[in-house]
Amino acid sequence: MHYTEITPQFTANFFKLTDEAKKICITAHISPDEDSMASLLAVYRLLSDKYPAKDVKMIYGTEQISRYESFQNFDRIRFVDDIADHLDDFDLLICLDGSQYHRFTARPDALKTFPGKKICIDHHSSPVDEFDLSSIVPQASSTTEIIYRSFCENQDIDKPLAETFLIGILGDTGNFTYLRP
């Protein structure tokens, strides 16, 4: 299912897939920026809080960068040469801030043939590769905004999660200067 607006149906379908999964891999595009990093950390936090006994991992197919290390759970990210080499044990892959497989790996066919379920959350208006569930909302300022509005908008969040959302939104909006009216 593909959604182009933030809807409760996407949220329900997202949690249906995460409920069914045993091992979840969360990733974001190569060459992390504030939005991709914040999206990764926010989804990890939401899933690890909801499913404390479930195996949820963050894997980035890129060199380790340290400028985000002050954010909660940054130390749990596994940085690897190519994520395609590390997907064998997972039955759900969540791809953030990109909707085309080549944005995550040098071997896009590995994502195309991934045997588990795939979810994509993105705000770019690029063509979308094949996912079991996607929320592509080009009107959103950032992927981080989509995650906040899909999963947290009507609930209280703590300071570390709020900081994570803020860095993602500020990073992709140039401190709000890139926003269109």
mmCIF file of C-alpha atoms in Angstrom:
data_model
loop_
_atom_site.group_PDB
_atom_site.id
_atom_site.type_symbol
_atom_site.label_atom_id
_atom_site.label_comp_id
_atom_site.label_asym_id
_atom_site.label_seq_id
_atom_site.Cartn_x
_atom_site.Cartn_y
_atom_site.Cartn_z
ATOM 1 C CA MET A 1 0.000 0.000 0.000
ATOM 2 C CA HIS A 2 1.227 3.427 -0.924
ATOM 3 C CA TYR A 3 0.188 6.595 0.922
ATOM 4 C CA THR A 4 0.840 10.156 -0.244
ATOM 5 C CA GLU A 5 -0.665 11.821 2.826
ATOM 6 C CA ILE A 6 -0.206 11.255 6.538
ATOM 7 C CA THR A 7 -3.100 9.009 7.550
ATOM 8 C CA PRO A 8 -4.138 6.813 10.471
ATOM 9 C CA GLN A 9 -4.372 3.931 7.978
ATOM 10 C CA PHE A 10 -0.640 4.143 7.246
ATOM 11 C CA THR A 11 0.105 4.141 10.975
ATOM 12 C CA ALA A 12 -2.138 1.111 11.550
ATOM 13 C CA ASN A 13 -0.561 -0.784 8.650
ATOM 14 C CA PHE A 14 2.936 0.154 9.852
ATOM 15 C CA PHE A 15 2.250 -1.306 13.284
ATOM 16 C CA LYS A 16 0.614 -4.385 11.760
ATOM 17 C CA LEU A 17 3.854 -5.141 9.903
ATOM 18 C CA THR A 18 6.075 -4.359 12.898
ATOM 19 C CA ASP A 19 3.838 -6.490 15.160
ATOM 20 C CA GLU A 20 4.289 -9.458 12.804
ATOM 21 C CA ALA A 21 8.061 -9.067 12.380
ATOM 22 C CA LYS A 22 10.564 -10.930 14.523
ATOM 23 C CA LYS A 23 13.723 -9.051 13.465
ATOM 24 C CA ILE A 24 13.553 -5.481 12.204
ATOM 25 C CA CYS A 25 16.287 -3.557 10.402
ATOM 26 C CA ILE A 26 15.986 0.229 10.156
ATOM 27 C CA THR A 27 18.170 2.111 7.692
ATOM 28 C CA ALA A 28 18.414 5.474 5.986
ATOM 29 C CA HIS A 29 20.164 6.751 2.885
ATOM 30 C CA ILE A 30 23.925 6.670 2.319
ATOM 31 C CA SER A 31 25.718 9.913 3.303
ATOM 32 C CA PRO A 32 23.603 10.727 6.344
ATOM 33 C CA ASP A 33 22.202 14.173 6.874
ATOM 34 C CA GLU A 34 20.224 15.497 9.813
ATOM 35 C CA ASP A 35 16.871 14.256 8.499
ATOM 36 C CA SER A 36 18.016 10.728 7.725
ATOM 37 C CA MET A 37 19.851 10.401 11.041
ATOM 38 C CA ALA A 38 16.954 11.818 13.070
ATOM 39 C CA SER A 39 14.473 9.605 11.223
ATOM 40 C CA LEU A 40 16.559 6.522 11.943
ATOM 41 C CA LEU A 41 16.938 7.370 15.630
ATOM 42 C CA ALA A 42 13.273 8.316 16.059
ATOM 43 C CA VAL A 43 11.908 5.126 14.476
ATOM 44 C CA TYR A 44 14.355 3.050 16.500
ATOM 45 C CA ARG A 45 13.258 4.766 19.700
ATOM 46 C CA LEU A 46 9.565 4.319 18.905
ATOM 47 C CA LEU A 47 9.949 0.632 18.043
ATOM 48 C CA SER A 48 12.300 -0.260 20.887
ATOM 49 C CA ASP A 49 9.897 1.418 23.352
ATOM 50 C CA LYS A 50 6.863 -0.359 21.865
ATOM 51 C CA TYR A 51 8.603 -3.756 21.535
ATOM 52 C CA PRO A 52 11.263 -4.015 24.272
ATOM 53 C CA ALA A 53 11.722 -7.761 23.679
ATOM 54 C CA LYS A 54 11.863 -7.523 19.867
ATOM 55 C CA ASP A 55 15.147 -7.536 17.940
ATOM 56 C CA VAL A 56 15.327 -4.057 16.359
ATOM 57 C CA LYS A 57 18.601 -2.902 14.796
ATOM 58 C CA MET A 58 19.803 0.271 13.096
ATOM 59 C CA ILE A 59 22.262 -0.291 10.255
ATOM 60 C CA TYR A 60 23.766 2.414 8.068
ATOM 61 C CA GLY A 61 25.626 1.548 4.879
ATOM 62 C CA THR A 62 28.153 4.328 5.311
ATOM 63 C CA GLU A 63 31.246 5.373 7.248
ATOM 64 C CA GLN A 64 30.685 6.162 10.885
ATOM 65 C CA ILE A 65 30.219 9.834 11.556
ATOM 66 C CA SER A 66 30.479 11.318 14.994
ATOM 67 C CA ARG A 67 28.692 14.646 14.730
ATOM 68 C CA TYR A 68 25.411 13.076 15.893
ATOM 69 C CA GLU A 69 26.861 11.059 18.766
ATOM 70 C CA SER A 70 25.225 13.226 21.420
ATOM 71 C CA PHE A 71 21.779 11.985 20.347
ATOM 72 C CA GLN A 72 20.067 9.212 22.278
ATOM 73 C CA ASN A 73 20.823 5.713 20.907
ATOM 74 C CA PHE A 74 23.450 6.891 18.413
ATOM 75 C CA ASP A 75 25.829 4.355 19.984
ATOM 76 C CA ARG A 76 23.469 1.552 18.890
ATOM 77 C CA ILE A 77 23.859 2.288 15.178
ATOM 78 C CA ARG A 78 25.936 -0.234 13.278
ATOM 79 C CA PHE A 79 27.914 1.384 10.455
ATOM 80 C CA VAL A 80 28.837 -1.037 7.645
ATOM 81 C CA ASP A 81 30.299 -0.855 4.147
ATOM 82 C CA ASP A 82 27.061 -1.914 2.464
ATOM 83 C CA ILE A 83 23.774 -2.752 4.108
ATOM 84 C CA ALA A 84 23.068 -5.378 1.434
ATOM 85 C CA ASP A 85 25.634 -7.633 3.132
ATOM 86 C CA HIS A 86 23.796 -7.523 6.472
ATOM 87 C CA LEU A 87 20.132 -8.252 5.754
ATOM 88 C CA ASP A 88 20.040 -12.059 5.927
ATOM 89 C CA ASP A 89 18.624 -12.316 9.447
ATOM 90 C CA PHE A 90 15.846 -9.734 9.125
ATOM 91 C CA ASP A 91 12.230 -10.214 8.111
ATOM 92 C CA LEU A 92 11.324 -6.502 8.001
ATOM 93 C CA LEU A 93 13.345 -3.678 6.470
ATOM 94 C CA ILE A 94 12.398 -0.048 7.121
ATOM 95 C CA CYS A 95 13.983 2.427 4.671
ATOM 96 C CA LEU A 96 13.911 6.108 5.628
ATOM 97 C CA ASP A 97 14.463 9.362 3.742
ATOM 98 C CA GLY A 98 14.731 7.723 0.323
ATOM 99 C CA SER A 99 12.396 5.709 -1.859
ATOM 100 C CA GLN A 100 14.839 4.196 -4.332
ATOM 101 C CA TYR A 101 16.991 1.204 -3.426
ATOM 102 C CA HIS A 102 20.178 2.744 -4.838
ATOM 103 C CA ARG A 103 19.972 5.439 -2.147
ATOM 104 C CA PHE A 104 20.717 2.773 0.498
ATOM 105 C CA THR A 105 23.170 0.404 -1.168
ATOM 106 C CA ALA A 106 25.598 -0.030 -4.045
ATOM 107 C CA ARG A 107 23.702 -3.269 -4.780
ATOM 108 C CA PRO A 108 20.050 -2.252 -5.230
ATOM 109 C CA ASP A 109 19.091 -5.733 -6.482
ATOM 110 C CA ALA A 110 19.734 -7.042 -2.959
ATOM 111 C CA LEU A 111 16.933 -4.819 -1.672
ATOM 112 C CA LYS A 112 14.719 -5.679 -4.614
ATOM 113 C CA THR A 113 15.022 -9.386 -3.790
ATOM 114 C CA PHE A 114 14.916 -8.978 -0.001
ATOM 115 C CA PRO A 115 12.654 -11.865 1.075
ATOM 116 C CA GLY A 116 10.959 -10.060 3.959
ATOM 117 C CA LYS A 117 8.596 -7.108 4.058
ATOM 118 C CA LYS A 118 9.765 -3.581 3.212
ATOM 119 C CA ILE A 119 8.483 -0.243 4.491
ATOM 120 C CA CYS A 120 9.488 3.175 3.151
ATOM 121 C CA ILE A 121 8.932 6.599 4.706
ATOM 122 C CA ASP A 122 10.137 9.559 2.651
ATOM 123 C CA HIS A 123 9.347 13.156 1.711
ATOM 124 C CA HIS A 124 11.098 13.307 -1.671
ATOM 125 C CA SER A 125 9.000 13.268 -4.837
ATOM 126 C CA SER A 126 11.309 10.786 -6.602
ATOM 127 C CA PRO A 127 9.963 7.643 -8.267
ATOM 128 C CA VAL A 128 9.262 4.933 -5.685
ATOM 129 C CA ASP A 129 10.747 1.435 -5.824
ATOM 130 C CA GLU A 130 8.686 -1.538 -4.656
ATOM 131 C CA PHE A 131 7.728 -1.573 -0.969
ATOM 132 C CA ASP A 132 5.015 -3.469 0.872
ATOM 133 C CA LEU A 133 4.059 -0.241 2.612
ATOM 134 C CA SER A 134 5.140 3.311 1.910
ATOM 135 C CA SER A 135 4.356 6.816 3.044
ATOM 136 C CA ILE A 136 5.779 9.287 0.548
ATOM 137 C CA VAL A 137 4.603 12.794 1.432
ATOM 138 C CA PRO A 138 6.373 15.445 -0.691
ATOM 139 C CA GLN A 139 4.484 18.267 1.060
ATOM 140 C CA ALA A 140 6.225 17.390 4.349
ATOM 141 C CA SER A 141 9.287 19.389 5.343
ATOM 142 C CA SER A 142 11.235 16.228 6.141
ATOM 143 C CA THR A 143 10.948 12.508 6.747
ATOM 144 C CA THR A 144 11.276 13.342 10.428
ATOM 145 C CA GLU A 145 8.074 15.396 10.215
ATOM 146 C CA ILE A 146 6.204 12.452 8.660
ATOM 147 C CA ILE A 147 7.394 10.173 11.474
ATOM 148 C CA TYR A 148 6.388 12.681 14.148
ATOM 149 C CA ARG A 149 2.965 13.306 12.628
ATOM 150 C CA SER A 150 2.332 9.601 11.964
ATOM 151 C CA PHE A 151 3.340 8.264 15.366
ATOM 152 C CA CYS A 152 3.693 11.026 17.993
ATOM 153 C CA GLU A 153 1.578 14.034 17.128
ATOM 154 C CA ASN A 154 -1.135 13.355 19.708
ATOM 155 C CA GLN A 155 1.025 12.227 22.594
ATOM 156 C CA ASP A 156 3.612 13.621 24.954
ATOM 157 C CA ILE A 157 7.238 12.964 24.067
ATOM 158 C CA ASP A 158 10.314 13.355 26.221
ATOM 159 C CA LYS A 159 13.162 15.810 25.663
ATOM 160 C CA PRO A 160 15.599 13.400 23.918
ATOM 161 C CA LEU A 161 12.970 12.375 21.359
ATOM 162 C CA ALA A 162 11.894 16.000 20.874
ATOM 163 C CA GLU A 163 15.541 16.956 20.228
ATOM 164 C CA THR A 164 15.805 14.160 17.679
ATOM 165 C CA PHE A 165 12.724 15.392 15.814
ATOM 166 C CA LEU A 166 13.939 18.993 15.984
ATOM 167 C CA ILE A 167 17.373 18.274 14.463
ATOM 168 C CA GLY A 168 15.762 16.396 11.578
ATOM 169 C CA ILE A 169 13.277 19.128 10.781
ATOM 170 C CA LEU A 170 15.792 21.962 11.213
ATOM 171 C CA GLY A 171 18.380 20.165 9.098
ATOM 172 C CA ASP A 172 16.089 19.598 6.122
ATOM 173 C CA THR A 173 14.516 23.048 6.268
ATOM 174 C CA GLY A 174 17.745 25.038 6.720
ATOM 175 C CA ASN A 175 16.420 26.278 10.066
ATOM 176 C CA PHE A 176 13.050 26.833 8.346
ATOM 177 C CA THR A 177 14.470 28.998 5.517
ATOM 178 C CA TYR A 178 13.751 26.383 2.796
ATOM 179 C CA LEU A 179 10.053 26.068 3.575
ATOM 180 C CA ARG A 180 7.608 27.083 0.895
ATOM 181 C CA PRO A 181 4.476 28.966 1.984
#
